[in-house]
């Protein structure tokens, strides 16, 4: 969570050119911090109604994003199944917080939590590609939760500013190939191989 001073430092870092960054500047790189920073620049469509949403963003990043990487990187079939079962369960729990016709704990517009978790919800095709049979939609057994999840995902994907930033699926498959093989040398790859969660890096 960013302090007021950190937000000020990062505003300098973003506004200044790379040649004129103040020596004390801290550049924003962590995705949740980036959303916090952007939210601080405007009072419209507040992405963080209160600080509990930042806490929730970190919680669901741990319970969805980190488990996504476990499903991909684990090479043992049983460990893959266990990780995928946890992934499905956590997505179901997350969906319970979606307002009908709206977003995470908010009816009117998306929050920091929605933007933190959406990338992993729409990348489930990567899991399906590299882990055949691991299909999220058919693994959610409660039909009401499944219906709400699919409707929520469509609402998010229908937002023009979301559509405009979607990555190419084929390119993503290439990027994640090394994760599926368990050979990724990134910090995330090293963490998962060491038995840690991706968010612990």
mmCIF file of C-alpha atoms in Angstrom:
data_model
loop_
_atom_site.group_PDB
_atom_site.id
_atom_site.type_symbol
_atom_site.label_atom_id
_atom_site.label_comp_id
_atom_site.label_asym_id
_atom_site.label_seq_id
_atom_site.Cartn_x
_atom_site.Cartn_y
_atom_site.Cartn_z
ATOM 1 C CA UNK A 1 0.000 0.000 0.000
ATOM 2 C CA UNK A 2 1.464 3.378 -0.990
ATOM 3 C CA UNK A 3 2.081 6.113 1.549
ATOM 4 C CA UNK A 4 1.267 9.713 0.653
ATOM 5 C CA UNK A 5 5.000 10.420 0.229
ATOM 6 C CA UNK A 6 5.430 7.441 -2.088
ATOM 7 C CA UNK A 7 2.505 8.628 -4.204
ATOM 8 C CA UNK A 8 4.142 12.065 -4.481
ATOM 9 C CA UNK A 9 7.488 10.530 -5.442
ATOM 10 C CA UNK A 10 5.849 8.375 -8.092
ATOM 11 C CA UNK A 11 3.932 11.330 -9.516
ATOM 12 C CA UNK A 12 7.303 13.015 -10.085
ATOM 13 C CA UNK A 13 8.639 9.863 -11.677
ATOM 14 C CA UNK A 14 5.770 9.662 -14.147
ATOM 15 C CA UNK A 15 5.598 13.370 -15.023
ATOM 16 C CA UNK A 16 9.313 13.948 -15.446
ATOM 17 C CA UNK A 17 11.243 12.877 -18.518
ATOM 18 C CA UNK A 18 13.712 10.037 -18.087
ATOM 19 C CA UNK A 19 16.565 12.556 -18.335
ATOM 20 C CA UNK A 20 15.262 14.737 -15.523
ATOM 21 C CA UNK A 21 13.963 12.330 -12.880
ATOM 22 C CA UNK A 22 14.629 13.661 -9.365
ATOM 23 C CA UNK A 23 17.303 11.555 -7.621
ATOM 24 C CA UNK A 24 14.812 10.435 -4.960
ATOM 25 C CA UNK A 25 12.141 9.297 -7.427
ATOM 26 C CA UNK A 26 10.593 5.846 -7.075
ATOM 27 C CA UNK A 27 9.305 4.432 -10.340
ATOM 28 C CA UNK A 28 6.008 2.554 -10.252
ATOM 29 C CA UNK A 29 6.339 -1.028 -11.497
ATOM 30 C CA UNK A 30 4.108 -3.275 -9.362
ATOM 31 C CA UNK A 31 0.670 -3.481 -10.968
ATOM 32 C CA UNK A 32 -1.443 -2.819 -7.877
ATOM 33 C CA UNK A 33 0.748 0.183 -7.004
ATOM 34 C CA UNK A 34 0.230 1.466 -10.560
ATOM 35 C CA UNK A 35 -3.546 1.362 -10.144
ATOM 36 C CA UNK A 36 -3.249 3.128 -6.775
ATOM 37 C CA UNK A 37 -1.161 5.840 -8.393
ATOM 38 C CA UNK A 38 -3.558 6.323 -11.306
ATOM 39 C CA UNK A 39 -6.512 6.467 -8.929
ATOM 40 C CA UNK A 40 -4.813 9.303 -7.074
ATOM 41 C CA UNK A 41 -4.747 11.430 -10.235
ATOM 42 C CA UNK A 42 -8.524 11.744 -10.579
ATOM 43 C CA UNK A 43 -11.673 11.946 -8.481
ATOM 44 C CA UNK A 44 -13.872 10.449 -11.200
ATOM 45 C CA UNK A 45 -14.916 6.787 -11.096
ATOM 46 C CA UNK A 46 -12.829 6.207 -7.991
ATOM 47 C CA UNK A 47 -11.120 2.832 -8.305
ATOM 48 C CA UNK A 48 -10.498 2.689 -4.557
ATOM 49 C CA UNK A 49 -13.707 3.580 -2.683
ATOM 50 C CA UNK A 50 -11.835 2.873 0.566
ATOM 51 C CA UNK A 51 -8.572 1.222 1.618
ATOM 52 C CA UNK A 52 -10.252 -2.164 2.097
ATOM 53 C CA UNK A 53 -10.290 -2.477 -1.700
ATOM 54 C CA UNK A 54 -6.480 -2.322 -1.782
ATOM 55 C CA UNK A 55 -6.345 -5.047 0.855
ATOM 56 C CA UNK A 56 -8.787 -7.105 -1.218
ATOM 57 C CA UNK A 57 -6.742 -6.559 -4.383
ATOM 58 C CA UNK A 58 -3.699 -8.059 -2.675
ATOM 59 C CA UNK A 59 -5.804 -10.909 -1.266
ATOM 60 C CA UNK A 60 -7.249 -11.935 -4.619
ATOM 61 C CA UNK A 61 -3.927 -11.430 -6.366
ATOM 62 C CA UNK A 62 -2.552 -14.023 -3.954
ATOM 63 C CA UNK A 63 -5.511 -16.386 -4.282
ATOM 64 C CA UNK A 64 -6.063 -16.156 -8.048
ATOM 65 C CA UNK A 65 -2.916 -14.929 -9.790
ATOM 66 C CA UNK A 66 -0.459 -16.928 -7.685
ATOM 67 C CA UNK A 67 -2.493 -20.116 -8.082
ATOM 68 C CA UNK A 68 -2.738 -19.537 -11.847
ATOM 69 C CA UNK A 69 1.045 -19.833 -12.000
ATOM 70 C CA UNK A 70 1.025 -22.979 -9.878
ATOM 71 C CA UNK A 71 -1.391 -24.652 -12.295
ATOM 72 C CA UNK A 72 0.940 -23.832 -15.170
ATOM 73 C CA UNK A 73 4.304 -24.496 -13.568
ATOM 74 C CA UNK A 74 3.747 -27.629 -11.550
ATOM 75 C CA UNK A 75 5.026 -30.599 -13.567
ATOM 76 C CA UNK A 76 3.515 -33.341 -11.419
ATOM 77 C CA UNK A 77 -0.008 -34.255 -12.626
ATOM 78 C CA UNK A 78 -1.457 -34.554 -9.119
ATOM 79 C CA UNK A 79 -0.020 -31.192 -8.098
ATOM 80 C CA UNK A 80 -1.511 -29.680 -11.238
ATOM 81 C CA UNK A 81 -4.950 -31.064 -10.361
ATOM 82 C CA UNK A 82 -4.713 -29.807 -6.793
ATOM 83 C CA UNK A 83 -3.653 -26.349 -7.940
ATOM 84 C CA UNK A 84 -6.453 -26.162 -10.508
ATOM 85 C CA UNK A 85 -9.054 -27.241 -7.926
ATOM 86 C CA UNK A 86 -7.835 -24.415 -5.682
ATOM 87 C CA UNK A 87 -7.952 -21.984 -8.605
ATOM 88 C CA UNK A 88 -11.572 -22.914 -9.388
ATOM 89 C CA UNK A 89 -12.574 -22.663 -5.726
ATOM 90 C CA UNK A 90 -10.976 -19.232 -5.363
ATOM 91 C CA UNK A 91 -12.639 -17.929 -8.534
ATOM 92 C CA UNK A 92 -15.996 -19.107 -7.147
ATOM 93 C CA UNK A 93 -15.318 -17.260 -3.885
ATOM 94 C CA UNK A 94 -14.311 -14.143 -5.799
ATOM 95 C CA UNK A 95 -17.492 -14.265 -7.878
ATOM 96 C CA UNK A 96 -19.578 -14.157 -4.703
ATOM 97 C CA UNK A 97 -18.384 -10.578 -4.190
ATOM 98 C CA UNK A 98 -19.572 -9.406 -7.610
ATOM 99 C CA UNK A 99 -22.646 -7.196 -7.513
ATOM 100 C CA UNK A 100 -25.363 -8.529 -9.842
ATOM 101 C CA UNK A 101 -25.051 -6.522 -13.034
ATOM 102 C CA UNK A 102 -21.991 -4.745 -11.648
ATOM 103 C CA UNK A 103 -18.491 -5.264 -10.397
ATOM 104 C CA UNK A 104 -16.488 -6.166 -7.281
ATOM 105 C CA UNK A 105 -18.439 -4.796 -4.307
ATOM 106 C CA UNK A 106 -19.533 -1.939 -6.537
ATOM 107 C CA UNK A 107 -22.560 -1.678 -8.789
ATOM 108 C CA UNK A 108 -21.564 1.364 -10.843
ATOM 109 C CA UNK A 109 -17.996 0.897 -12.084
ATOM 110 C CA UNK A 110 -14.961 -1.393 -11.743
ATOM 111 C CA UNK A 111 -12.576 -1.084 -8.820
ATOM 112 C CA UNK A 112 -8.898 -1.799 -8.279
ATOM 113 C CA UNK A 113 -9.861 -5.399 -7.488
ATOM 114 C CA UNK A 114 -11.531 -5.919 -10.863
ATOM 115 C CA UNK A 115 -8.476 -4.685 -12.728
ATOM 116 C CA UNK A 116 -6.123 -6.726 -10.553
ATOM 117 C CA UNK A 117 -7.921 -10.010 -11.173
ATOM 118 C CA UNK A 118 -9.337 -9.685 -14.698
ATOM 119 C CA UNK A 119 -6.079 -10.608 -16.510
ATOM 120 C CA UNK A 120 -6.042 -14.028 -14.838
ATOM 121 C CA UNK A 121 -9.732 -14.653 -15.484
ATOM 122 C CA UNK A 122 -9.356 -14.034 -19.212
ATOM 123 C CA UNK A 123 -6.112 -16.010 -19.476
ATOM 124 C CA UNK A 124 -7.744 -19.276 -18.503
ATOM 125 C CA UNK A 125 -7.447 -20.243 -22.168
ATOM 126 C CA UNK A 126 -3.716 -20.513 -21.519
ATOM 127 C CA UNK A 127 -4.407 -23.099 -18.827
ATOM 128 C CA UNK A 128 -6.769 -24.952 -21.165
ATOM 129 C CA UNK A 129 -4.109 -24.966 -23.894
ATOM 130 C CA UNK A 130 -1.238 -26.233 -21.771
ATOM 131 C CA UNK A 131 -3.291 -28.306 -19.317
ATOM 132 C CA UNK A 132 -5.952 -30.036 -21.461
ATOM 133 C CA UNK A 133 -9.099 -30.790 -19.524
ATOM 134 C CA UNK A 134 -8.619 -27.948 -17.054
ATOM 135 C CA UNK A 135 -11.604 -25.878 -18.208
ATOM 136 C CA UNK A 136 -12.734 -23.253 -15.719
ATOM 137 C CA UNK A 137 -16.298 -22.701 -16.973
ATOM 138 C CA UNK A 138 -17.215 -26.388 -16.827
ATOM 139 C CA UNK A 139 -15.431 -26.852 -13.494
ATOM 140 C CA UNK A 140 -17.628 -24.343 -11.648
ATOM 141 C CA UNK A 141 -20.352 -26.716 -10.465
ATOM 142 C CA UNK A 142 -22.827 -24.166 -9.125
ATOM 143 C CA UNK A 143 -24.791 -23.006 -12.206
ATOM 144 C CA UNK A 144 -25.707 -19.654 -10.617
ATOM 145 C CA UNK A 145 -22.083 -18.842 -9.831
ATOM 146 C CA UNK A 146 -21.013 -19.958 -13.300
ATOM 147 C CA UNK A 147 -23.664 -17.759 -14.932
ATOM 148 C CA UNK A 148 -22.686 -14.747 -12.830
ATOM 149 C CA UNK A 149 -18.992 -15.319 -13.514
ATOM 150 C CA UNK A 150 -19.489 -15.455 -17.290
ATOM 151 C CA UNK A 151 -21.755 -12.374 -17.218
ATOM 152 C CA UNK A 152 -19.212 -10.462 -15.133
ATOM 153 C CA UNK A 153 -16.357 -11.380 -17.438
ATOM 154 C CA UNK A 154 -18.388 -10.220 -20.451
ATOM 155 C CA UNK A 155 -19.210 -6.909 -18.729
ATOM 156 C CA UNK A 156 -15.534 -6.292 -18.107
ATOM 157 C CA UNK A 157 -14.489 -7.283 -21.629
ATOM 158 C CA UNK A 158 -17.194 -5.048 -23.131
ATOM 159 C CA UNK A 159 -15.638 -1.962 -21.531
ATOM 160 C CA UNK A 160 -13.914 -0.016 -24.362
ATOM 161 C CA UNK A 161 -10.820 0.757 -22.276
ATOM 162 C CA UNK A 162 -10.458 -2.938 -21.450
ATOM 163 C CA UNK A 163 -10.947 -4.105 -25.047
ATOM 164 C CA UNK A 164 -8.329 -1.628 -26.228
ATOM 165 C CA UNK A 165 -5.651 -3.106 -23.970
ATOM 166 C CA UNK A 166 -6.193 -6.843 -24.442
ATOM 167 C CA UNK A 167 -3.084 -8.819 -25.329
ATOM 168 C CA UNK A 168 -2.935 -11.064 -28.384
ATOM 169 C CA UNK A 169 -3.827 -14.617 -27.316
ATOM 170 C CA UNK A 170 -1.315 -16.313 -29.603
ATOM 171 C CA UNK A 171 1.498 -14.116 -28.340
ATOM 172 C CA UNK A 172 0.520 -14.880 -24.759
ATOM 173 C CA UNK A 173 0.660 -18.605 -25.464
ATOM 174 C CA UNK A 174 4.241 -18.135 -26.574
ATOM 175 C CA UNK A 175 5.095 -16.079 -23.493
ATOM 176 C CA UNK A 176 3.652 -18.674 -21.109
ATOM 177 C CA UNK A 177 5.176 -21.700 -22.833
ATOM 178 C CA UNK A 178 8.241 -21.617 -20.591
ATOM 179 C CA UNK A 179 6.015 -21.444 -17.508
ATOM 180 C CA UNK A 180 4.071 -24.487 -18.655
ATOM 181 C CA UNK A 181 7.363 -26.336 -19.098
ATOM 182 C CA UNK A 182 8.517 -25.232 -15.656
ATOM 183 C CA UNK A 183 11.606 -23.577 -17.120
ATOM 184 C CA UNK A 184 10.789 -19.880 -16.692
ATOM 185 C CA UNK A 185 13.740 -18.019 -15.201
ATOM 186 C CA UNK A 186 11.688 -15.043 -14.056
ATOM 187 C CA UNK A 187 11.272 -14.195 -10.373
ATOM 188 C CA UNK A 188 7.793 -15.751 -10.532
ATOM 189 C CA UNK A 189 9.225 -18.941 -12.026
ATOM 190 C CA UNK A 190 11.933 -19.132 -9.380
ATOM 191 C CA UNK A 191 9.414 -18.554 -6.578
ATOM 192 C CA UNK A 192 7.037 -21.317 -7.739
ATOM 193 C CA UNK A 193 9.873 -23.796 -8.244
ATOM 194 C CA UNK A 194 11.019 -23.014 -4.706
ATOM 195 C CA UNK A 195 7.558 -23.917 -3.383
ATOM 196 C CA UNK A 196 6.530 -20.309 -2.791
ATOM 197 C CA UNK A 197 3.591 -18.346 -4.126
ATOM 198 C CA UNK A 198 4.153 -16.016 -7.072
ATOM 199 C CA UNK A 199 3.060 -13.011 -5.019
ATOM 200 C CA UNK A 200 5.904 -13.594 -2.562
ATOM 201 C CA UNK A 201 8.585 -12.358 -4.971
#
